[in-house]
Coordinates of C-alpha atoms and ligand atoms in Angstrom, one line a residue:
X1 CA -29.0 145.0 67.3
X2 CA -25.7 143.9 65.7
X3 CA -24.6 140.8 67.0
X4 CA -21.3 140.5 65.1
X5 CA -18.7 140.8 68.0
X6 CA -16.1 143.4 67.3
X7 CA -13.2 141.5 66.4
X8 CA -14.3 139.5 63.1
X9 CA -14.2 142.5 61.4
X10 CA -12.1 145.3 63.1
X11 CA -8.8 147.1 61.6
X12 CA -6.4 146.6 64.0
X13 CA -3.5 148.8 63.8
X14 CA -0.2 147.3 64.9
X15 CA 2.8 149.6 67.1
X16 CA 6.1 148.6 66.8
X17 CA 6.6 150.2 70.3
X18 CA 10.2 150.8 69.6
X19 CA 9.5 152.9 66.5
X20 CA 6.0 154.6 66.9
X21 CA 6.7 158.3 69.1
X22 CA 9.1 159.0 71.3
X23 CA 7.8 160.9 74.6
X24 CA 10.5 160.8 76.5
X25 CA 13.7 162.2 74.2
X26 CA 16.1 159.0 74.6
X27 CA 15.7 157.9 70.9
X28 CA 13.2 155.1 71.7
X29 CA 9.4 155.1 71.1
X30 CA 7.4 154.6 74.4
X31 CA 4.0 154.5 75.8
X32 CA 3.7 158.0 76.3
X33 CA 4.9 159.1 73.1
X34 CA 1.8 156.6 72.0
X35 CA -0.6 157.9 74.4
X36 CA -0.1 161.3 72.4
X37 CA -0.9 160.2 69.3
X38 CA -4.1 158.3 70.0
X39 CA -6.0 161.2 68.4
X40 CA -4.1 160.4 64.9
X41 CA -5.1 156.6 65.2
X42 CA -8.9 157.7 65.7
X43 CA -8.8 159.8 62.8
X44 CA -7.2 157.4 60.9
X45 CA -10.4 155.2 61.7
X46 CA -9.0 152.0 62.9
X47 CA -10.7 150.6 65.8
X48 CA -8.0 148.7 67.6
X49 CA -4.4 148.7 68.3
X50 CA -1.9 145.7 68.8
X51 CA 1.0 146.2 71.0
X52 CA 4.8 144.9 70.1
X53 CA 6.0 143.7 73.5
X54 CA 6.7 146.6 76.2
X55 CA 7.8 144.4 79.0
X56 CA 11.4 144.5 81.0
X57 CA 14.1 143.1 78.2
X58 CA 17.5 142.9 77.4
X59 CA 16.4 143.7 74.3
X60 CA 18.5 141.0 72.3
X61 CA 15.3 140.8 69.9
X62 CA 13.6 143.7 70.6
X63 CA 11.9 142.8 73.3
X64 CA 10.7 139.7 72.4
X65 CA 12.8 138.4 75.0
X66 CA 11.0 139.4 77.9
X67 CA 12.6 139.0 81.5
X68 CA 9.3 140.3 83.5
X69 CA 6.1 139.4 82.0
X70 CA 4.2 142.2 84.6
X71 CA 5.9 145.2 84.3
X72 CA 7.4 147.6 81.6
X73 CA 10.5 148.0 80.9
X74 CA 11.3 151.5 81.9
X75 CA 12.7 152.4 78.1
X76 CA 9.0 152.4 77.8
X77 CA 7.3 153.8 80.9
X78 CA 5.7 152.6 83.7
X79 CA 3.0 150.6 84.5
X80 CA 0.8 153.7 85.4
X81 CA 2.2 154.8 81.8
X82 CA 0.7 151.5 80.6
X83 CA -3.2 152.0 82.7
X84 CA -3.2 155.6 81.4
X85 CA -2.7 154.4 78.0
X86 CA -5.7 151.5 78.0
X87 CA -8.4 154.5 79.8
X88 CA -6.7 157.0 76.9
X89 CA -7.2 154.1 74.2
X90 CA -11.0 153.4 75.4
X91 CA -12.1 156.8 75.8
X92 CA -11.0 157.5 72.0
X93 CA -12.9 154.4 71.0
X94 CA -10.1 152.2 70.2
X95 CA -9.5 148.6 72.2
X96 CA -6.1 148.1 73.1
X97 CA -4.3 144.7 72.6
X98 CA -0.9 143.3 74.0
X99 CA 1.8 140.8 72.9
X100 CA 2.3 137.4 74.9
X101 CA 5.6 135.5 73.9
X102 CA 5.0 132.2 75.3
X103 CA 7.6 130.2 73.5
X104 CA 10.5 131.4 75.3
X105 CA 11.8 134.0 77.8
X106 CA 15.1 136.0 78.1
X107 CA 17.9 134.2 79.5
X108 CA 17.7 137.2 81.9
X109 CA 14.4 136.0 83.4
X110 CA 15.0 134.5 86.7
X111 CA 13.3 130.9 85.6
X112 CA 16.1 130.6 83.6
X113 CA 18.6 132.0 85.7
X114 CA 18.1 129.9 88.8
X115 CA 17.7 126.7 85.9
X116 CA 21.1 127.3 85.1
X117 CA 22.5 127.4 88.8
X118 CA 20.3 124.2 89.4
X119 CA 21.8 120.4 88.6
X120 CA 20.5 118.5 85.3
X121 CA 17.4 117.2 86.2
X122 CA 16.3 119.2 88.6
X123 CA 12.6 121.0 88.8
X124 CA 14.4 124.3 87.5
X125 CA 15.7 122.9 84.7
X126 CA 12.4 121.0 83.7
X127 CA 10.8 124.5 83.2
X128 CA 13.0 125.1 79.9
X129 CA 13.9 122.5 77.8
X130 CA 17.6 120.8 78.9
X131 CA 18.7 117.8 77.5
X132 CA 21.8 116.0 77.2
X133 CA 24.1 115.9 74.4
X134 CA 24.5 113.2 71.1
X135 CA 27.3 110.6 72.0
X136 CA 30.1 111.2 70.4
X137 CA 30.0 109.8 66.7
X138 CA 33.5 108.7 66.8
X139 CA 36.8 108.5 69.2
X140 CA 37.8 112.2 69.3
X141 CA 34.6 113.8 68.2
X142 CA 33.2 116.3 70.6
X143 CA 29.6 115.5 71.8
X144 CA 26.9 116.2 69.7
X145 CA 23.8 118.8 70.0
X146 CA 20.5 116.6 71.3
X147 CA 19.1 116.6 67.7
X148 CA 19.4 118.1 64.1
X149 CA 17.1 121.1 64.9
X150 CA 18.1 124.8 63.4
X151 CA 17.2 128.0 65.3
X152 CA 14.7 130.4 62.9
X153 CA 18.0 132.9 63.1
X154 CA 20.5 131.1 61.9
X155 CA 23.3 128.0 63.5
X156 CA 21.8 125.0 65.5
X157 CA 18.9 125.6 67.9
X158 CA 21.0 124.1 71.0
X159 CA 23.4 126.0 73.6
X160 CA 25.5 124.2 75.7
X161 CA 25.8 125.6 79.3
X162 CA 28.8 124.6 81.7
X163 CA 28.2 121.6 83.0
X164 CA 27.6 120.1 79.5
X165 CA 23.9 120.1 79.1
X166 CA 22.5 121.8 76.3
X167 CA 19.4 124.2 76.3
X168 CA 16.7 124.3 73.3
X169 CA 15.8 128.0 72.0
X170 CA 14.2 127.8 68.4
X171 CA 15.2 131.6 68.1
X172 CA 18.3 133.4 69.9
X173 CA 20.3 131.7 72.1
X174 CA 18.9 134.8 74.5
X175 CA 15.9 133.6 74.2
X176 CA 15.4 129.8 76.0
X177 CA 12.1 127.9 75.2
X178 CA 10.0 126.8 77.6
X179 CA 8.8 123.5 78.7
X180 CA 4.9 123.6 78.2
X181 CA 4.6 120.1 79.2
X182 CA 5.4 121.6 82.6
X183 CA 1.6 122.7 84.5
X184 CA 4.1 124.7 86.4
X185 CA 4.5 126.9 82.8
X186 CA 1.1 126.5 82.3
X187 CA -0.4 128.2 85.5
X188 CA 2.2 131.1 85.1
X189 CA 1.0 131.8 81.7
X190 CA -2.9 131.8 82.9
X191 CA -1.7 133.8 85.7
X192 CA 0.5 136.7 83.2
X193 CA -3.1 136.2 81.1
X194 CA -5.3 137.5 83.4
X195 CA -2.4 140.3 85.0
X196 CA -3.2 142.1 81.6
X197 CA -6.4 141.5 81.5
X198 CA -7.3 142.8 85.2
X199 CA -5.7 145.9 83.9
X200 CA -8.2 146.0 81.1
X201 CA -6.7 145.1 78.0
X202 CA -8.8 144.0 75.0
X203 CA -6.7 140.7 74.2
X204 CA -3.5 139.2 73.0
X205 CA -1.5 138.8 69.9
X206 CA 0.4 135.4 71.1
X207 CA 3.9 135.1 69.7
X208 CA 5.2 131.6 67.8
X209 CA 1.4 130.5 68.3
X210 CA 2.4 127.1 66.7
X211 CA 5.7 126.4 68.7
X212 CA 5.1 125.6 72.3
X213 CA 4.6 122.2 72.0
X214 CA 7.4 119.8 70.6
X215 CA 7.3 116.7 69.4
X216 CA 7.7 113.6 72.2
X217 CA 11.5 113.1 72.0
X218 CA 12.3 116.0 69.8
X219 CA 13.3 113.7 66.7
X220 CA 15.4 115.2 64.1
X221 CA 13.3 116.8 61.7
X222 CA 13.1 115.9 58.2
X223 CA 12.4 117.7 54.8
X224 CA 9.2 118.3 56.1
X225 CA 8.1 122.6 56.0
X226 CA 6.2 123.8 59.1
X227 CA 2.5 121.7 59.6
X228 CA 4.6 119.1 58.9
X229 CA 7.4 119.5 61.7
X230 CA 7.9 118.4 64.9
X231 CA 8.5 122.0 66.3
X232 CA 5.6 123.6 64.7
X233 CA 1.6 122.8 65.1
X234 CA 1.9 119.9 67.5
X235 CA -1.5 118.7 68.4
X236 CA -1.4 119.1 72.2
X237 CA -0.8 123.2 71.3
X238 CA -4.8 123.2 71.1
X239 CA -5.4 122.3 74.7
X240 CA -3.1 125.3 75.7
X241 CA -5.3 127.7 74.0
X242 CA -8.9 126.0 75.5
X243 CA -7.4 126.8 78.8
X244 CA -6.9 130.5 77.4
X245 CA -9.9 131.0 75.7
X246 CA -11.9 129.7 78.8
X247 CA -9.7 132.3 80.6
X248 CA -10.7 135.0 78.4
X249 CA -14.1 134.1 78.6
X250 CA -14.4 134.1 82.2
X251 CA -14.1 138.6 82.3
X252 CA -16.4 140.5 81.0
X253 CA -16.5 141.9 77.6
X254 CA -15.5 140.3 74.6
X255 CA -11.3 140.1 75.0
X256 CA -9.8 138.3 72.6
X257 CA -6.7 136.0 71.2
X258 CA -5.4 135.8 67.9
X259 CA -2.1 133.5 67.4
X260 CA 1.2 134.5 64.9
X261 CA 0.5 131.3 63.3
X262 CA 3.0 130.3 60.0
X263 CA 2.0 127.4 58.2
X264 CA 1.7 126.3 54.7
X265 CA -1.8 125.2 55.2
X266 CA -4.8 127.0 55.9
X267 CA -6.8 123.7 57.0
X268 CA -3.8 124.1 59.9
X269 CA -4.4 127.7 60.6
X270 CA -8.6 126.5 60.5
X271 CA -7.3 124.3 63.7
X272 CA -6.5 127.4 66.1
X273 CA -9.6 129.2 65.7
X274 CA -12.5 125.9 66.5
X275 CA -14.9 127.5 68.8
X276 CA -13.0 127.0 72.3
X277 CA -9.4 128.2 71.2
X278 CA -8.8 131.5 69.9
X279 CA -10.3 133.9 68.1
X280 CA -8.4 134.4 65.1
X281 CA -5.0 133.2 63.7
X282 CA -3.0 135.5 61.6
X283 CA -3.2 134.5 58.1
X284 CA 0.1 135.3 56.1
X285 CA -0.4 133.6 52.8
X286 CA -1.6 136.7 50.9
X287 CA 1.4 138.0 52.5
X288 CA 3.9 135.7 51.0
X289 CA 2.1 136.0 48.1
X290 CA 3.6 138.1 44.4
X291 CA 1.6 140.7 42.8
X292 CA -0.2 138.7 40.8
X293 CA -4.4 138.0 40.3
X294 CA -3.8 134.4 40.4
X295 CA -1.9 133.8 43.2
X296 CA -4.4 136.2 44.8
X297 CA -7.4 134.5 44.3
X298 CA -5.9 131.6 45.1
X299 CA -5.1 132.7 48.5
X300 CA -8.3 134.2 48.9
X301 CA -10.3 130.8 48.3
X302 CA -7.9 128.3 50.3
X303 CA -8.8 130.9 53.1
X304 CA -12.6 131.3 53.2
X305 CA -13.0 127.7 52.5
X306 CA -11.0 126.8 55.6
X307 CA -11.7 129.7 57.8
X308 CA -15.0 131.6 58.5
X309 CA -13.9 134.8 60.4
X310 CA -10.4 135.1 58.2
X311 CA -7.7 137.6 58.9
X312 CA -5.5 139.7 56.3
X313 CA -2.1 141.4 56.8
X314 CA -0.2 143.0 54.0
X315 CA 3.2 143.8 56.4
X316 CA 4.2 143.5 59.9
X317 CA 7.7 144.6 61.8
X318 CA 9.0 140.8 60.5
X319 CA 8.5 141.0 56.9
X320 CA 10.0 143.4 54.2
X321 CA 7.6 146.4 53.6
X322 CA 4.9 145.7 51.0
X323 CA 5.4 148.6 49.0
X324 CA 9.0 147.4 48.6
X325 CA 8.1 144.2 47.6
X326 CA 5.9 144.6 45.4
X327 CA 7.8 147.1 43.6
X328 CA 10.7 144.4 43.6
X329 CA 11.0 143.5 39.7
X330 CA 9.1 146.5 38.5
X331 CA 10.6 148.8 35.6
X332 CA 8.4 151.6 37.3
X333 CA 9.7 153.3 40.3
X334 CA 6.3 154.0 41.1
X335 CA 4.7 150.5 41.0
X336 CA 5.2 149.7 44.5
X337 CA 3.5 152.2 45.9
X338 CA 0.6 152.2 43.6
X339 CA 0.7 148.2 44.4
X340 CA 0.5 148.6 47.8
X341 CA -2.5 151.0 47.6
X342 CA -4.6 148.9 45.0
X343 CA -3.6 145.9 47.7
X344 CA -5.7 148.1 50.7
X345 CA -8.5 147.9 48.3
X346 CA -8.8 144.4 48.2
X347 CA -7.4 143.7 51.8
X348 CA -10.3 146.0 53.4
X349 CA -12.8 144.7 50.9
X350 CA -12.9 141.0 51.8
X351 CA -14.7 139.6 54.6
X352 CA -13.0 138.7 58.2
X353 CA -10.4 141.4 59.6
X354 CA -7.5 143.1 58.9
X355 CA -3.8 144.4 60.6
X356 CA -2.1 147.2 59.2
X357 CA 1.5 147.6 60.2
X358 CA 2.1 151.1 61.3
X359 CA 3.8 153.5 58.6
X360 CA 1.8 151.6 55.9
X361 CA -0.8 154.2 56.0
X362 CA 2.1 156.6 54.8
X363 CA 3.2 154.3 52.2
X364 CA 6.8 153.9 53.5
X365 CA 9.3 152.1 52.0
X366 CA 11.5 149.3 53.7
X367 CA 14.7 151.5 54.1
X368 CA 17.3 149.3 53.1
X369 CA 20.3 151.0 52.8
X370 CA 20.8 151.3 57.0
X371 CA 24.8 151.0 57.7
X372 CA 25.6 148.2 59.5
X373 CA 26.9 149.8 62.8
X374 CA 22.9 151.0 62.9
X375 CA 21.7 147.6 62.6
X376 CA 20.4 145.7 65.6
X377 CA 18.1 142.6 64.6
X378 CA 19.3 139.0 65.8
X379 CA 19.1 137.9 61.8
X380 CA 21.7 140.3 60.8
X381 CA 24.2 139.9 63.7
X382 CA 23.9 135.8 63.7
X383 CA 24.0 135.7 59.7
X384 CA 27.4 137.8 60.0
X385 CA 25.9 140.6 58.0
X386 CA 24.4 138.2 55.4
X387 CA 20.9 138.4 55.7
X388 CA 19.8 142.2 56.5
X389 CA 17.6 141.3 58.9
X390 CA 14.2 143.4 59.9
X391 CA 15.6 146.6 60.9
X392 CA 14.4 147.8 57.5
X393 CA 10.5 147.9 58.4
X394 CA 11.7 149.3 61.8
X395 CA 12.7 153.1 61.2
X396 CA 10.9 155.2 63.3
X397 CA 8.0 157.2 61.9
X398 CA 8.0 160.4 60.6
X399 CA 5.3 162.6 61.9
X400 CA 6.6 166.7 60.9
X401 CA 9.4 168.7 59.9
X402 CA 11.8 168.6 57.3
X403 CA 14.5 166.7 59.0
X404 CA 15.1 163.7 60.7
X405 CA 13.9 162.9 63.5
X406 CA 11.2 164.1 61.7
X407 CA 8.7 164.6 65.1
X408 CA 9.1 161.2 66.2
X409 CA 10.7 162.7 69.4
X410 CA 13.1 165.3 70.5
X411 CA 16.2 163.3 70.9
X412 CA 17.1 161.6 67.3
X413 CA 15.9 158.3 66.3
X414 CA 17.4 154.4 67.7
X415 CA 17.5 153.9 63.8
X416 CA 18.5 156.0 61.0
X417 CA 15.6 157.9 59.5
X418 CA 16.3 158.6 55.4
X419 CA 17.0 162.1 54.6
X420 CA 14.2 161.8 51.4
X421 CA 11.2 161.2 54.5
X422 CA 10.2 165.0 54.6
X423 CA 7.8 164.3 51.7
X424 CA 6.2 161.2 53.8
X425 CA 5.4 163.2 57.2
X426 CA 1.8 163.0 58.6
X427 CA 2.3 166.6 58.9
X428 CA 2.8 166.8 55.1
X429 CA 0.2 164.1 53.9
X430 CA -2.5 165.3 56.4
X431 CA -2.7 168.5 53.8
X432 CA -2.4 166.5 50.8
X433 CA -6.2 165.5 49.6
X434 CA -3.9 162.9 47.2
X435 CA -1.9 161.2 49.4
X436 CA -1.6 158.2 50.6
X437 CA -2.7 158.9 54.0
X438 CA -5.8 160.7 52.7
X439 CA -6.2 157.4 50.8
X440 CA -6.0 155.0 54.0
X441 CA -8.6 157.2 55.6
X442 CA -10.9 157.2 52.8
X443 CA -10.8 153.8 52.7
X444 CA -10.6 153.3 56.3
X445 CA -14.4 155.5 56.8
X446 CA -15.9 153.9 53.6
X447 CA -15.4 150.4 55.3
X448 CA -16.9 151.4 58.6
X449 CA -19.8 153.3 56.4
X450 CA -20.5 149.5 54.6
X451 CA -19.7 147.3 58.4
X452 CA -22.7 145.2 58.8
X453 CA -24.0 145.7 55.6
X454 CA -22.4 143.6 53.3
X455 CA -22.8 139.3 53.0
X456 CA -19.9 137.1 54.7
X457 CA -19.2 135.0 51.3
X458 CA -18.1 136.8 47.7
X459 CA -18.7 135.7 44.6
X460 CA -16.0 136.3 41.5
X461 CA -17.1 138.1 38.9
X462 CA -14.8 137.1 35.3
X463 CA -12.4 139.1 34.6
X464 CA -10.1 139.3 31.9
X465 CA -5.7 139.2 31.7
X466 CA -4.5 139.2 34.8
X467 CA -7.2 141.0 36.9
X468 CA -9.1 140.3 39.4
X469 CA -13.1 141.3 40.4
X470 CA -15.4 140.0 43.3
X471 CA -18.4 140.9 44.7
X472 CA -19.7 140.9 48.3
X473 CA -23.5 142.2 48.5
X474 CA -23.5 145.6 46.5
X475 CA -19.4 146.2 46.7
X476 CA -17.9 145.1 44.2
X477 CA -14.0 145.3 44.1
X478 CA -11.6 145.2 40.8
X479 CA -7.7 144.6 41.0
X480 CA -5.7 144.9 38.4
X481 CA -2.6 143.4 38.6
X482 CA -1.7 143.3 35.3
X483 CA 0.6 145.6 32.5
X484 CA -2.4 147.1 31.1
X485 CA -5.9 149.0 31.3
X486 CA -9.2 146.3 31.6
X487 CA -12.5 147.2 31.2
X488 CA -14.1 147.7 34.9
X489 CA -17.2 145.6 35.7
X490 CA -20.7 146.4 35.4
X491 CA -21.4 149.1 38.1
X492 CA -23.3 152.3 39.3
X493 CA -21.0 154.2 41.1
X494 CA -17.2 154.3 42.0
X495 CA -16.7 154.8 45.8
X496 CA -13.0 155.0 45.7
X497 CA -10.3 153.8 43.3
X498 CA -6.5 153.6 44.9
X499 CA -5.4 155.4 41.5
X500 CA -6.9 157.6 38.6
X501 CA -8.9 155.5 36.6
X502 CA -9.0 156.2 33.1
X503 CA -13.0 156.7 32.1
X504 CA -14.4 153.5 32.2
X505 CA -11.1 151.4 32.1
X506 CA -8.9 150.2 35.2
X507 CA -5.2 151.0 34.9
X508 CA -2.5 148.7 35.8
X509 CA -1.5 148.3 39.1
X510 CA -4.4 149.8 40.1
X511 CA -8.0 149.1 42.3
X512 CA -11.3 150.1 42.8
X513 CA -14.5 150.0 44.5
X514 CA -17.6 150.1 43.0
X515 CA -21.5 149.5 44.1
X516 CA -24.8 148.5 42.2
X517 CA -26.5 151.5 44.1
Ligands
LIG1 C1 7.8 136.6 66.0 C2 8.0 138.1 66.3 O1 7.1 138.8 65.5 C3 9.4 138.3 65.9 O2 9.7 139.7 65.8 C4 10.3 137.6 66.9 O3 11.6 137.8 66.5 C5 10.0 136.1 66.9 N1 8.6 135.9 67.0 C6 10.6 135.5 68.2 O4 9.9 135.9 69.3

């Protein structure tokens, strides 16, 4: 019997709610329009799906300001939406998980409402995290914010309310933090925790994993990055998520936890996922890695030799797509793409599990020319139009047709779709044995054809320029990363290659799998 539980090495496939299909005609992705597609996720062979939150939201970070952690916002559906979804999910073989934003709620949730009506230093207030202001510095100087601490989207992290308090929110001012020194935010939390899971889901992606816990006296920070910061990685985080995993040990099943952890250290990320805390920790260093063999391996070491059950992740709905990245300083307009393809190879190849963003599997670009009326993301509006923000990996998907909204629904798109998308329509790739759909699916089957068979550890094999070749069991995987062909390792068969090959030599930019037998 296999005793490897299902999570150490699943595909997960991650929905940007907001952007995925669009039952219901408003311009807005919903858990209907998902609930339709779950036959396309099947095929596609992944065998779970993540969740971007769904709940009640102003929506001043796409819903990651969440003003009723039990019930959906009705942009989205309904709860009876939400239980037909999780019976739809399981009967097509796919577990279903859900995003938790711990961190912080909207300002629209009543916590923080009635916290703001209360007096300083009252139990309501104690549930976010109000302080007082800096004396003033000088006669005439206005009072200061508590400390030196800047919000992940831009000015200080500190809101002053009324009567001259100020409130903490390490993202939007929308978007207070809570207090989790407070059991009071504690027992909610367990309580929201086992709401989802009485309804069946398969586990949680947890939001700002590292951030709940502050440092004693919120000191100013210094030039210290992340680990090293007294908003991120705190120690006392960990008993938080024993509490959890003891929680989602207690139902039956395997349900299961998985933190958006970003560090600069994988022996930090190793610290979430000790036996009693959670199951896996997102790991984003191959992520904010360059195309290039050696940073690749690199990442690929400091990870197994911290983590045993690692995760990978090429994109997600924060980060700039990877086929546009890595096309980013490339002479050939058709680098990224191949890039991103030769990337699956080696993603999907290593042991541990991986997350696909959705629209990956289609090889979309980050759409970057958006005009700014369109644009919604916090990052662009508080930068003043600076930065652009994560709108870019938004754009709602493009399932048929020739125009937008391309299938996505029947009432236009809440972002822009390009008029150049008719080539990338499932529709269209579905009948294309060389696209890059056909490709994800390939890959996809071949993986669950080789789960269980192959060793936990790889070994490198040498490989010349900038390449890079390792072998796990019989598979062995070749990544070539640099301007031209290499010789491809000792093998007996090629499985499936993200490019043409060239007889026995490995283009640039391309990847390959091979076996012994
Ligand atoms: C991480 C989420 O992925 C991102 O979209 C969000 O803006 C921040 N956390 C704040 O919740």
């Amino acid at each position: 019997m296999d005793e490897t539980p299902w999570w150490r090495d699943a595909v997960v496939y991650e929905i940007y709610v907001r952007s995925f299909a669009d039952a219901s005609g408003d311009g807005t992705g919903d858990l209907a329009g998902i609930r339709g597609r779950l036959p396309y996720l099947a095929d596609l062979g992944v065998d779970a799906i993540w969740l971007t939150p769904f709940y009640p939201s102003p929506m001043a970070d796409g819903g990651y300001d969440v003003a009723d952690y039990r019930d959906v916002d009705p942009v989205f559906g309904s709860l009876a939406d939400f239980d037909d979804l999780v019976t739809d999910a399981h009967a097509h073989g796919l577990r279903l998980m859900v995003d938790i934003v711990p961190n912080h709620s909207s300002s629209a949730h009543p916590w923080f409402q009635k916290a703001l009506a209360a007096p300083r230093g009252s139990q309501e207030r104690d549930r976010y995290m109000f302080r007082d202001g800096r004396a003033p510095l000088g006669p005439g100087e206005a009072e200061g914010e508590p400390n030196n601490w800047l919000s992940t989207f831009g000015g200080p992290a500190w809101t002053r309310v009324p009567d001259g308090q100020w409130y903490l929110h390490l993202f939007a001012p929308e978007q207070p933090d809570f207090n989790w020194r407070n059991p009071e935010v504690r027992e909610e939390f367990l309580d929201i925790l086992r709401f989802w899971l009485d309804r069946g889901v398969d586990g949680f992606r947890i939001d700002v994993a590292m951030g709940l816990i502050k440092a004693e006296g919120l000191p100013d920070t210094g030039p210290g990055f992340r680990s090293a910061s007294p908003m991120w990685s705190r120690p006392e985080v960990h008993d938080i998520y024993r509490e959890w995993r003891r929680v989602l040990d207690s139902y039956p099943g395997t349900r299961v936890a998985i933190g958006e952890v970003w560090t600069d250290s994988a022996e930090d990320l190793a610290r979430y996922v000790r036996p009693d805390e959670l199951h896996q920790s997102f790991n984003f260093a191959w992520l904010e890695a360059p195309w290039s063999a050696t940073a690749f391996r690199k990442v690929i070491d400091d990870t197994l030799r911290a983590v045993a059950a690692p995760t990978w992740v090429l994109s997600n709905h924060d980060v700039v797509r990877h086929r546009t990245r890595y096309g980013e300083g490339s002479l050939d307009p058709s680098a990224g793409l191949a890039r991103a393809r030769a990337a699956l190879l080696g993603m999907l190849a290593l042991p541990g599990s991986a997350y696909l963003y959705q629209g990956e599997e289609l090889g979309l670009p980050e759409v970057t020319d958006l005009p700014p009326q369109a644009r919604q993301d916090p990052v662009f509006k508080r930068s003043n139009g600076e930065l652009p923000g994560r709108d870019g990996c938004r754009v709602p998907l493009p399932w048929s047709g020739t125009a937008p909204p391309y299938g996505f629904g029947d009432g236009g798109s809440w972002l822009p779709q390009p008029d150049d998308w008719a080539e990338l329509t499932v529709e269209r790739q579905a009948a294309d044995t060389s696209s890059t759909l056909s490709f994800y699916r390939r890959a996809l089957a071949l993986r669950r054809d080789l789960r269980g068979t192959l060793p936990d550890a790889i070994e490198w094999v040498p490989a010349p320029g900038d390449a890079l070749f390792f072998r796990r069991g019989r598979l062995t995987c070749a990544i070539n990363c640099g301007e031209g062909p290499v010789r491809l390792p000792p093998h007996e068969r090629v499985l499936l290659s993200s490019g043409p090959l060239d007889g026995v030599d490995l283009p640039a930019d391309t990847a390959v799998w091979l076996t012994d037998r």
